[in-house]
Short mmCIF file of C-alpha atoms in Angstrom, two decimals:
data_model
loop_
_atom_site.label_atom_id
_atom_site.label_comp_id
_atom_site.label_asym_id
_atom_site.label_seq_id
_atom_site.Cartn_x
_atom_site.Cartn_y
_atom_site.Cartn_z
CA MET A 1 37.87 -65.61 3.97
CA PHE A 2 36.92 -61.94 4.18
CA THR A 3 39.84 -60.30 3.07
CA ILE A 4 40.44 -62.97 0.00
CA ARG A 5 36.34 -62.44 -0.98
CA LEU A 6 37.25 -58.94 -1.08
CA TRP A 7 40.38 -58.65 -2.61
CA GLY A 8 38.56 -60.84 -5.55
CA SER A 9 35.59 -58.58 -5.70
CA LYS A 10 37.59 -55.32 -6.36
CA ARG A 11 39.33 -56.89 -8.87
CA LEU A 12 35.83 -57.87 -10.58
CA MET A 13 34.34 -54.49 -9.80
CA ARG A 14 37.72 -52.74 -12.03
CA HIS A 15 38.43 -51.55 -7.80
CA GLU A 16 35.20 -49.65 -7.37
CA ILE A 17 34.65 -51.20 -3.81
CA HIS A 18 36.41 -49.38 -1.01
CA TRP A 19 37.74 -51.85 1.85
CA PRO A 20 35.97 -49.79 5.11
CA THR A 21 33.12 -49.23 4.10
CA ALA A 22 32.81 -52.86 2.49
CA PHE A 23 33.89 -53.79 6.32
CA ALA A 24 31.38 -51.52 7.79
CA LEU A 25 28.55 -53.47 6.18
CA ARG A 26 29.05 -56.16 6.67
CA ILE A 27 29.09 -55.61 9.88
CA PHE A 28 26.08 -53.82 10.25
CA ARG A 29 24.82 -56.45 8.51
CA VAL A 30 24.52 -58.77 11.60
CA PRO A 31 22.91 -56.61 14.12
CA VAL A 32 19.76 -56.20 10.85
CA GLY A 33 20.04 -60.06 10.49
CA LEU A 34 19.43 -60.77 14.01
CA ALA A 35 16.19 -58.14 13.57
CA CYS A 36 15.03 -59.84 10.70
CA LEU A 37 15.52 -63.25 12.49
CA TRP A 38 13.53 -61.36 15.89
CA TRP A 39 10.67 -60.70 14.20
CA LEU A 40 10.54 -63.80 12.16
CA ILE A 41 9.98 -65.26 15.54
CA SER A 42 8.46 -62.98 17.31
CA ARG A 43 6.11 -61.44 14.36
CA ASN A 44 6.04 -58.67 15.99
CA ILE A 45 4.05 -55.22 14.27
CA LEU A 46 5.14 -51.79 14.41
CA GLN A 47 2.75 -48.82 14.30
CA PHE A 48 3.30 -46.16 13.24
CA GLU A 49 1.67 -43.02 11.18
CA VAL A 50 1.88 -40.23 8.64
CA THR A 51 0.56 -37.26 7.91
CA PRO A 52 -2.65 -37.51 6.31
CA LYS A 53 -2.28 -36.85 2.57
CA GLY A 54 -5.89 -35.55 0.24
CA ALA A 55 -8.19 -38.47 -0.74
CA ALA A 56 -6.73 -40.41 1.91
CA ASP A 57 -10.22 -42.14 2.73
CA ASP A 58 -10.67 -42.88 -1.14
CA ARG A 59 -7.24 -45.15 -1.88
CA LEU A 60 -6.71 -46.63 -5.03
CA ARG A 61 -5.79 -50.49 -5.69
CA GLY A 62 -2.39 -51.36 -7.16
CA ARG A 63 -2.55 -52.85 -10.85
CA THR A 64 -0.31 -56.63 -10.69
CA PRO A 65 2.52 -55.73 -13.92
CA ARG A 66 1.57 -58.78 -16.69
CA VAL A 67 5.08 -60.47 -15.97
CA LEU A 68 3.90 -61.52 -12.26
CA ILE A 69 0.79 -62.74 -14.08
CA VAL A 70 2.44 -64.48 -16.66
CA MET A 71 4.60 -66.22 -14.19
CA VAL A 72 2.01 -67.19 -12.06
CA VAL A 73 0.34 -69.13 -14.98
CA LEU A 74 3.99 -70.80 -16.38
CA ILE A 75 4.79 -72.15 -12.99
CA SER A 76 1.02 -73.24 -12.40
CA LEU A 77 1.34 -75.47 -16.02
CA VAL A 78 5.02 -77.32 -15.07
CA ILE A 79 3.79 -78.02 -11.88
CA LEU A 80 0.39 -79.79 -13.38
CA TYR A 81 2.66 -81.07 -15.75
CA ALA A 82 5.02 -82.84 -12.71
CA ALA A 83 1.98 -83.49 -11.11
CA ALA A 84 0.83 -85.30 -14.38
CA GLY A 85 4.32 -86.79 -14.76
CA LEU A 86 3.88 -88.34 -11.09
CA ALA A 87 -0.08 -89.77 -12.13
CA GLY A 88 2.03 -91.66 -15.44
CA LEU A 89 -0.12 -89.16 -18.20
CA VAL A 90 2.78 -88.43 -19.61
CA PRO A 91 6.26 -90.28 -21.89
CA TRP A 92 8.73 -89.07 -19.67
CA ARG A 93 9.41 -91.23 -16.38
CA THR A 94 11.40 -90.27 -13.31
CA THR A 95 11.64 -91.55 -9.74
CA PRO A 96 8.78 -89.78 -7.05
CA GLY A 97 11.84 -88.05 -4.75
CA SER A 98 13.59 -86.82 -7.98
CA THR A 99 10.41 -84.68 -8.90
CA VAL A 100 9.31 -83.53 -5.69
CA ALA A 101 12.40 -82.34 -4.89
CA SER A 102 12.26 -80.53 -7.59
CA GLY A 103 8.98 -80.25 -7.79
CA ALA A 104 9.16 -78.46 -4.38
CA TRP A 105 11.50 -75.24 -5.69
CA LEU A 106 8.43 -74.99 -7.95
CA VAL A 107 5.52 -74.65 -5.41
CA LEU A 108 7.74 -71.89 -3.14
CA ALA A 109 8.22 -69.73 -6.35
CA GLY A 110 4.64 -70.16 -7.21
CA VAL A 111 3.57 -69.28 -3.22
CA VAL A 112 6.32 -66.20 -3.47
CA LEU A 113 4.52 -65.16 -6.87
CA VAL A 114 0.96 -65.75 -5.66
CA LEU A 115 1.63 -63.97 -2.47
CA GLY A 116 3.10 -60.80 -4.07
CA THR A 117 0.46 -60.20 -6.51
CA ARG A 118 -2.05 -60.57 -3.36
CA ARG A 119 0.05 -58.02 -1.33
CA ILE A 120 -0.20 -55.52 -4.32
CA ARG A 121 -4.02 -56.05 -4.76
CA ALA A 122 -4.15 -55.34 -1.20
CA ALA A 123 -6.42 -53.07 0.02
CA GLU A 124 -4.18 -52.05 3.01
CA PHE A 125 -1.19 -51.28 0.30
CA ALA A 126 -3.68 -49.18 -1.86
CA THR A 127 -2.76 -45.55 -2.45
CA SER A 128 -4.45 -41.94 -3.47
CA ARG A 129 -1.72 -40.86 -5.06
CA ARG A 130 -1.94 -39.82 -8.83
CA ASN A 131 1.14 -40.43 -11.12
CA ALA A 132 2.72 -36.59 -11.22
CA TYR A 133 2.33 -33.71 -8.76
CA ARG A 134 -0.48 -32.24 -8.15
CA PHE A 135 -1.34 -28.44 -9.01
CA GLU A 136 -4.36 -27.41 -7.09
CA VAL A 137 -5.49 -24.39 -8.69
CA ASP A 138 -9.40 -22.98 -10.04
CA ALA A 139 -10.86 -22.56 -13.04
CA PRO A 140 -13.93 -23.03 -15.24
CA VAL A 141 -13.74 -26.48 -16.92
CA GLU A 142 -16.61 -27.86 -19.09
CA SER A 143 -17.68 -31.92 -20.03
CA ASP A 144 -19.87 -32.36 -22.96
CA GLY A 145 -21.64 -29.25 -22.65
CA VAL A 146 -21.49 -29.10 -18.93
CA ARG A 147 -19.96 -26.49 -16.93
CA GLY A 148 -18.13 -27.46 -13.74
CA GLU A 149 -14.70 -26.19 -11.14
CA LEU A 150 -11.30 -27.55 -11.64
CA LEU A 151 -9.73 -28.72 -7.96
CA ASP A 152 -5.96 -29.95 -9.51
CA VAL A 153 -4.88 -31.02 -12.43
CA SER A 154 -1.24 -32.57 -13.22
CA VAL A 155 0.48 -34.21 -16.09
CA GLY A 156 -1.08 -37.80 -15.62
CA GLY A 157 -4.84 -36.56 -14.77
CA ALA A 158 -7.48 -34.06 -13.00
CA ALA A 159 -9.76 -33.57 -10.25
CA VAL A 160 -13.31 -32.11 -10.77
CA ARG A 161 -16.45 -30.95 -9.57
CA PHE A 162 -19.39 -31.29 -11.63
CA PRO A 163 -23.53 -31.48 -10.95
CA GLN A 164 -24.02 -34.80 -9.77
CA GLY A 165 -25.23 -37.02 -12.63
CA THR A 166 -23.12 -35.42 -15.17
CA LEU A 167 -20.15 -37.58 -15.05
CA PRO A 168 -20.63 -41.17 -15.74
CA PRO A 169 -19.41 -43.40 -12.71
CA SER A 170 -16.13 -45.58 -14.75
CA GLY A 171 -15.44 -44.51 -19.01
CA PHE A 172 -13.64 -41.95 -20.40
CA VAL A 173 -15.32 -38.57 -20.90
CA PRO A 174 -13.75 -35.59 -22.61
CA LEU A 175 -12.65 -32.83 -20.49
CA ARG A 176 -12.27 -29.41 -21.82
CA LEU A 177 -10.16 -26.92 -19.86
CA PRO A 178 -9.84 -22.92 -20.64
CA GLY A 179 -8.07 -22.70 -23.66
CA ALA A 180 -6.60 -26.06 -23.99
CA ALA A 181 -7.86 -29.21 -27.16
CA PRO A 182 -10.23 -30.93 -25.13
CA VAL A 183 -8.79 -34.34 -23.71
CA ARG A 184 -10.09 -38.04 -23.13
CA LEU A 185 -9.65 -38.68 -19.92
CA GLU A 186 -10.55 -41.97 -17.80
CA VAL A 187 -12.72 -41.80 -14.58
CA ILE A 188 -11.25 -43.75 -11.82
CA ARG A 189 -13.68 -42.34 -8.89
CA VAL A 190 -16.67 -40.39 -8.61
CA THR A 191 -17.78 -39.29 -4.93
CA ASP A 192 -21.50 -38.07 -5.26
CA GLU A 193 -21.46 -34.36 -2.18
CA THR A 194 -23.99 -33.48 0.29
CA ASP A 195 -23.83 -30.14 -2.16
CA GLY A 196 -25.56 -31.83 -4.78
CA SER A 197 -22.29 -32.21 -6.52
CA GLN A 198 -19.98 -34.97 -7.85
CA VAL A 199 -16.08 -34.76 -7.31
CA ALA A 200 -14.32 -37.25 -10.28
CA SER A 201 -10.58 -38.21 -9.95
CA LEU A 202 -9.89 -38.55 -13.81
CA ARG A 203 -6.79 -40.16 -14.87
CA ALA A 204 -4.93 -39.92 -18.92
CA ALA A 205 -4.89 -43.25 -20.24
CA ASP A 206 -1.87 -45.25 -20.28
CA GLY A 207 0.34 -44.36 -23.73
CA ASP A 208 -2.34 -41.25 -24.66
CA TRP A 209 0.60 -38.75 -25.21
CA ASP A 210 -2.07 -36.26 -26.69
CA ALA A 211 -3.64 -36.15 -22.99
CA TYR A 212 -0.34 -36.07 -21.65
CA ARG A 213 0.55 -33.60 -24.51
CA VAL A 214 -2.22 -30.89 -23.60
CA LEU A 215 -2.34 -31.31 -19.65
CA SER A 216 1.37 -30.15 -19.45
CA MET A 217 1.23 -27.63 -22.23
CA TRP A 218 -1.52 -25.81 -20.31
CA ILE A 219 -0.13 -26.40 -17.22
CA PHE A 220 3.52 -24.73 -18.12
CA HIS A 221 2.12 -23.03 -20.87
CA THR A 222 -1.14 -21.44 -19.56
CA PRO A 223 -3.56 -19.47 -21.97
CA ALA A 224 -3.87 -16.40 -20.98
CA GLY A 225 -6.46 -15.53 -19.09
CA ALA A 226 -7.65 -19.23 -18.09
CA LEU A 227 -6.55 -18.71 -14.78
CA PRO A 228 -8.48 -15.08 -14.06
CA ASP A 229 -6.77 -15.22 -9.62
CA PHE A 230 -3.63 -15.11 -11.57
CA PRO A 231 -1.41 -12.36 -13.06
CA ALA A 232 -1.02 -12.19 -17.46
CA GLY A 233 1.90 -14.91 -18.31
CA VAL A 234 2.30 -16.73 -15.11
CA PRO A 235 1.16 -20.04 -15.49
CA ALA A 236 -0.43 -23.20 -13.34
CA ALA A 237 2.59 -24.34 -12.34
CA ALA A 238 3.42 -21.62 -10.45
CA SER A 239 0.17 -21.96 -7.82
CA LEU A 240 1.80 -22.04 -4.55
CA ARG A 241 -0.68 -24.68 -3.66
CA GLY A 242 0.10 -28.34 -4.98
CA ARG A 243 0.12 -32.25 -3.45
#
C-alpha cells in the first residue's frame, strides 16, 4: 500500500519525490508520533533557557491577526444560529442529533481559534524584538525641540533617551535624526531611569513608508558628520554593535 501511494504521489507531483527520502521520513514519523502521544498522556513540561536579549524584562504582547478575530466571530454566529434552530426560533427544522453532530465540529474549531488567539496575546509568549535588525549607535536626536540621545536604530524604529517628561507614554512623536527630516514614530514603551532620564522604544506605524524610507536612508546613507565617532562616508549600518 505504501508503494502504491508513493507511485501515485510521484506522478501527481511530476516525479519530484525521492523514494528513499520519503521512506525514511515515513519511518521517522513513528518515534515522533510516539513522543507526541507520550506528551499528551504525561504532559511533561520541558525546561530550557536562552541567552538573555536586550529589553528582555519589557516584552511586548503579540497582536492577534484580524482574520482570526473575524473567524471567531463568524463561528460564534453560526453556533448561535444552530442553537436558535434547536430552540425552534428559525424557519428550518432538523433533528437534534444531526445539528449536534455538525455543531460539534464548529465548537471544536471555535475552541481552537479562541485558544490560539489567547496564546498569541499571552504574556509568556511576548517578545521584545523589533521587526528589523538594530544598529547600536550614539548620536544626538531631537523631539519637539528637546535634545536626546539615540541608543539604537533600525529600519522600523529606534530606542532613544530623553529627560523625564519629554515623551508621552503613548501616541506618536516626531523624531529628528542628525541630518535627516523628522519622522513620526509611535511610542511603544517608556521606562523612567533613576538618573532622571527616560528610555523610550519608538516604532514606525504600519504602512508609513515615508518613515521607513527616512530611517533606511539614514542607516545606510548616513549624512556626513551625523556620527562623530565614524569616519567620513561610513554609514551607521557599519556599526559592529547590534542586536
